[in-house]
Amino acid sequence: MTLTILGCGAALPTKTRHPSAYILTVQDHVFLIDCGEGTQSQLERYSIKRSKIRQIFISHLHGDHVFGLMGLLTSYSLFGRTEAITLFSPEGLEEMIRVQLRITQSHLSYTLHFQVVDTEMSHLIFEDAKVTVHSIPLKHRVPTAGFLFREKELPRNIRPEKITEYNIPFVAIKSIKNGATFTLPSGEIVENTELTLAPPVPRSFAYCSDTMYYPPIVPIVKNIDLLYHEATFCENFASQATISMHSTAKQAALIAKAAQVKKLVIGHYSPRYNENEQFLVEAVTIFENTCLAEEGKVIEIGNW
Ligand SMILES: [Zn+2]
Ligand SMILES: [Zn+2]
């Protein structure tokens, strides 16, 4: 599971920052999370294969999270895409996209599915054999949801040399992977721990942007491997954070500490700040294992 940061600025693109866009690679998925202006160029710059994106998660409909989407969706048609895309977002995205498609007379070569996400309660919104995604209710000026991505627990791996050693038939392998013992013709029982190896520990990542300081998210993100939490301001603009319903770096760290996550990454920096260092200084006083979102940074989740 890896997180690639394509854009971590708030409000508007600047010389040094693009607005929000993140790629989460997990199992065979390439999930795009938010799609601020310039996301297409950033996908190119960081060599992300856009054709592999099949699900796009939009936290809310402020422009700095969604203004790159229309261009991306129409570019897919230029490439002759046929595979469907599912868009997860709060209410309103479908109308926004359909109007633009109609007025620009754009015709997509593939199907778009729109899935409206409840911003008041956490729900399971996506699931397959290996991954689940839950929504996270956030508190912002418009309906906003974060997203919690979890790998599923895989069965134990059978040790190939044990199949030969005990002459284990093919039909017995599935139950052994699920924890069964194996009985030899002599009646002797071979314990499962001898026959199998533990699977990789499932990883988890939560994306929480944009939001004011909102402790109800703590139980939802409890003990996860990596929490992305917005930190639009430092403490010198704490009152501005309250007014605009954003968080400070310190507040992001308080959430991470309360949830006992393994690592925190902060971003969504206000253009008022030219340097990011102050965000980190303030956050680490509360939660030590914090890092800064920076464009192009790739975080290997759980690898610490
Ligand atoms: Zn924003
Ligand atoms: Zn916003």
Coordinates of N, CA, C and O in Angstrom, one line a residue, residues 161-229:
E161 N 7.2 -26.7 1.0 CA 8.0 -27.9 1.4 C 7.2 -28.9 2.3 O 7.5 -30.1 2.3
K162 N 6.2 -28.3 3.0 CA 5.4 -29.2 3.9 C 4.4 -30.1 3.0 O 4.1 -31.1 3.5
I163 N 4.0 -29.5 1.9 CA 3.1 -30.3 1.0 C 3.9 -31.6 0.6 O 3.3 -32.7 0.6
T164 N 5.1 -31.4 0.2 CA 5.9 -32.6 -0.2 C 6.2 -33.5 1.0 O 6.0 -34.7 0.9
E165 N 6.7 -32.9 2.1 CA 7.1 -33.6 3.2 C 6.0 -34.6 3.8 O 6.2 -35.7 4.1
Y166 N 4.7 -34.0 3.8 CA 3.6 -34.8 4.4 C 2.7 -35.4 3.3 O 1.6 -35.9 3.7
N167 N 3.0 -35.1 2.1 CA 2.2 -35.6 1.0 C 0.8 -35.1 1.1 O -0.2 -35.9 1.1
I168 N 0.6 -33.8 1.3 CA -0.7 -33.2 1.5 C -1.5 -33.2 0.2 O -1.0 -32.6 -0.8
P169 N -2.7 -33.8 0.2 CA -3.5 -33.7 -1.1 C -4.0 -32.3 -1.4 O -4.2 -31.5 -0.4
F170 N -4.2 -32.0 -2.6 CA -4.6 -30.7 -3.1 C -5.9 -30.2 -2.3 O -6.1 -29.1 -1.9
V171 N -6.9 -31.2 -2.2 CA -8.2 -30.8 -1.6 C -8.0 -30.3 -0.1 O -8.9 -29.7 0.4
A172 N -6.9 -30.7 0.6 CA -6.8 -30.3 2.0 C -6.2 -28.9 2.1 O -6.2 -28.3 3.2
I173 N -5.7 -28.3 1.0 CA -4.9 -27.1 1.2 C -5.7 -25.9 1.6 O -5.3 -25.1 2.5
K174 N -6.9 -25.8 1.0 CA -7.7 -24.6 1.4 C -8.0 -24.5 2.9 O -7.9 -23.5 3.5
S175 N -8.4 -25.7 3.5 CA -8.7 -25.7 4.9 C -7.5 -25.4 5.7 O -7.6 -24.8 6.8
I176 N -6.3 -25.9 5.3 CA -5.1 -25.7 6.0 C -4.8 -24.2 6.0 O -4.4 -23.6 7.0
K177 N -5.0 -23.5 4.8 CA -4.7 -22.1 4.8 C -5.6 -21.3 5.7 O -5.3 -20.3 6.2
N178 N -6.8 -21.9 6.0 CA -7.8 -21.2 6.9 C -7.6 -21.7 8.3 O -8.4 -21.4 9.2
G179 N -6.5 -22.4 8.6 CA -6.2 -22.7 10.0 C -6.3 -24.2 10.4 O -6.1 -24.5 11.6
A180 N -6.7 -25.1 9.5 CA -6.9 -26.5 9.9 C -5.6 -27.2 10.2 O -4.5 -26.8 9.6
T181 N -5.6 -28.3 11.0 CA -4.5 -29.1 11.2 C -4.5 -30.2 10.0 O -5.5 -30.3 9.3
F182 N -3.5 -31.0 10.0 CA -3.5 -32.1 9.0 C -3.2 -33.4 9.7 O -2.2 -33.5 10.5
T183 N -4.0 -34.5 9.4 CA -3.8 -35.8 10.1 C -3.1 -36.7 9.1 O -3.5 -37.0 8.0
L184 N -1.9 -37.2 9.6 CA -1.1 -38.2 8.8 C -1.8 -39.6 8.8 O -2.6 -39.8 9.7
P185 N -1.5 -40.4 7.9 CA -2.1 -41.8 7.9 C -1.9 -42.5 9.2 O -2.7 -43.3 9.6
S186 N -0.8 -42.2 9.9 CA -0.5 -42.8 11.2 C -1.4 -42.4 12.3 O -1.4 -42.9 13.4
G187 N -2.2 -41.3 12.0 CA -3.1 -40.7 13.1 C -2.4 -39.5 13.7 O -3.1 -38.8 14.5
E188 N -1.1 -39.3 13.5 CA -0.4 -38.2 14.1 C -1.0 -36.9 13.5 O -1.2 -36.8 12.3
I189 N -1.1 -35.9 14.4 CA -1.7 -34.6 13.9 C -0.5 -33.6 13.7 O 0.3 -33.4 14.7
V190 N -0.5 -32.9 12.6 CA 0.5 -31.9 12.3 C -0.2 -30.5 12.6 O -1.2 -30.2 12.0
E191 N 0.4 -29.7 13.5 CA -0.2 -28.4 13.8 C -0.2 -27.5 12.6 O 0.8 -27.5 11.8
N192 N -1.2 -26.6 12.6 CA -1.2 -25.6 11.5 C 0.0 -24.7 11.4 O 0.4 -24.3 10.4
T193 N 0.5 -24.3 12.6 CA 1.6 -23.4 12.6 C 2.9 -24.0 12.0 O 3.7 -23.3 11.5
E194 N 2.9 -25.3 11.9 CA 4.1 -25.9 11.3 C 3.9 -25.9 9.8 O 4.9 -25.9 9.0
L195 N 2.6 -26.0 9.3 CA 2.3 -26.1 7.9 C 2.3 -24.8 7.2 O 2.4 -24.7 6.0
T196 N 2.0 -23.7 7.9 CA 1.8 -22.4 7.3 C 2.6 -21.3 7.8 O 3.2 -21.4 8.9
L197 N 2.6 -20.2 7.1 CA 3.3 -18.9 7.5 C 2.2 -17.9 7.6 O 1.2 -17.9 6.8
A198 N 2.4 -16.9 8.5 CA 1.4 -15.9 8.7 C 1.3 -15.0 7.5 O 2.4 -14.8 6.8
P199 N 0.1 -14.5 7.1 CA 0.0 -13.6 5.9 C 0.6 -12.3 6.3 O 0.8 -12.0 7.5
P200 N 0.8 -11.4 5.3 CA 1.3 -10.0 5.6 C 0.2 -9.3 6.4 O -1.0 -9.6 6.2
V201 N 0.6 -8.5 7.3 CA -0.3 -7.7 8.2 C -1.1 -6.7 7.3 O -0.5 -6.0 6.5
P202 N -2.4 -6.7 7.4 CA -3.2 -5.8 6.5 C -2.9 -4.4 6.8 O -2.7 -4.0 8.0
R203 N -2.8 -3.5 5.8 CA -2.5 -2.1 6.0 C -3.8 -1.3 6.0 O -4.8 -1.7 5.4
S204 N -3.7 -0.1 6.5 CA -4.8 0.8 6.5 C -4.4 2.3 6.4 O -3.3 2.7 6.9
F205 N -5.2 3.0 5.7 CA -4.9 4.5 5.4 C -6.2 5.2 5.5 O -7.2 4.8 4.9
A206 N -6.2 6.4 6.1 CA -7.4 7.3 6.1 C -7.1 8.6 5.6 O -6.0 9.2 5.9
Y207 N -8.0 9.2 4.8 CA -7.8 10.5 4.2 C -8.9 11.4 4.8 O -10.1 11.2 4.6
C208 N -8.5 12.5 5.5 CA -9.4 13.4 6.2 C -9.1 14.8 5.8 O -8.3 15.5 6.4
S209 N -9.8 15.3 4.7 CA -9.7 16.6 4.2 C -10.9 16.9 3.5 O -11.4 16.1 2.7
D210 N -11.5 18.1 3.6 CA -11.2 19.2 4.5 C -12.1 19.0 5.8 O -13.2 18.6 5.7
T211 N -11.5 19.5 6.9 CA -12.3 19.4 8.1 C -11.8 20.3 9.2 O -10.6 20.6 9.3
M212 N -12.7 20.8 10.0 CA -12.3 21.5 11.3 C -11.9 20.4 12.2 O -12.1 19.2 12.0
Y213 N -11.4 20.8 13.4 CA -11.1 19.8 14.4 C -12.4 19.1 14.8 O -13.3 19.7 15.3
Y214 N -12.4 17.8 14.6 CA -13.6 17.0 14.8 C -13.4 15.7 15.4 O -13.2 14.6 14.7
P215 N -13.4 15.6 16.7 CA -13.0 14.4 17.4 C -13.9 13.2 17.1 O -13.4 12.0 17.3
P216 N -15.2 13.3 16.6 CA -15.9 12.1 16.3 C -15.2 11.2 15.3 O -15.6 10.0 15.2
I217 N -14.2 11.7 14.6 CA -13.6 10.8 13.6 C -12.6 9.8 14.3 O -12.2 8.8 13.7
V218 N -12.2 10.2 15.6 CA -11.2 9.4 16.3 C -11.5 7.9 16.3 O -10.6 7.1 15.9
P219 N -12.7 7.5 16.7 CA -12.9 6.0 16.8 C -12.9 5.3 15.4 O -12.5 4.2 15.3
I220 N -13.2 6.1 14.4 CA -13.2 5.5 13.0 C -11.8 5.2 12.5 O -11.6 4.2 11.8
V221 N -10.9 6.1 12.9 CA -9.5 5.9 12.4 C -8.5 5.3 13.4 O -7.3 5.3 13.3
K222 N -9.1 4.8 14.5 CA -8.3 4.2 15.6 C -7.3 3.2 15.1 O -7.6 2.3 14.4
N223 N -6.1 3.4 15.6 CA -5.0 2.4 15.3 C -4.6 2.2 13.9 O -3.9 1.2 13.6
I224 N -5.0 3.0 13.0 CA -4.6 2.7 11.6 C -3.2 3.0 11.3 O -2.5 3.7 12.1
D225 N -2.7 2.6 10.2 CA -1.2 2.7 9.9 C -0.9 4.2 9.5 O 0.1 4.7 10.0
L226 N -1.7 4.8 8.7 CA -1.3 6.1 8.2 C -2.6 7.0 8.2 O -3.6 6.6 7.5
L227 N -2.6 8.1 8.8 CA -3.7 9.1 8.8 C -3.2 10.3 8.0 O -2.2 10.9 8.4
Y228 N -3.9 10.7 6.9 CA -3.7 12.0 6.3 C -4.7 12.9 6.9 O -5.9 12.6 6.8
H229 N -4.3 14.0 7.6 CA -5.2 14.9 8.1 C -4.8 16.3 7.6 O -3.7 16.7 7.7

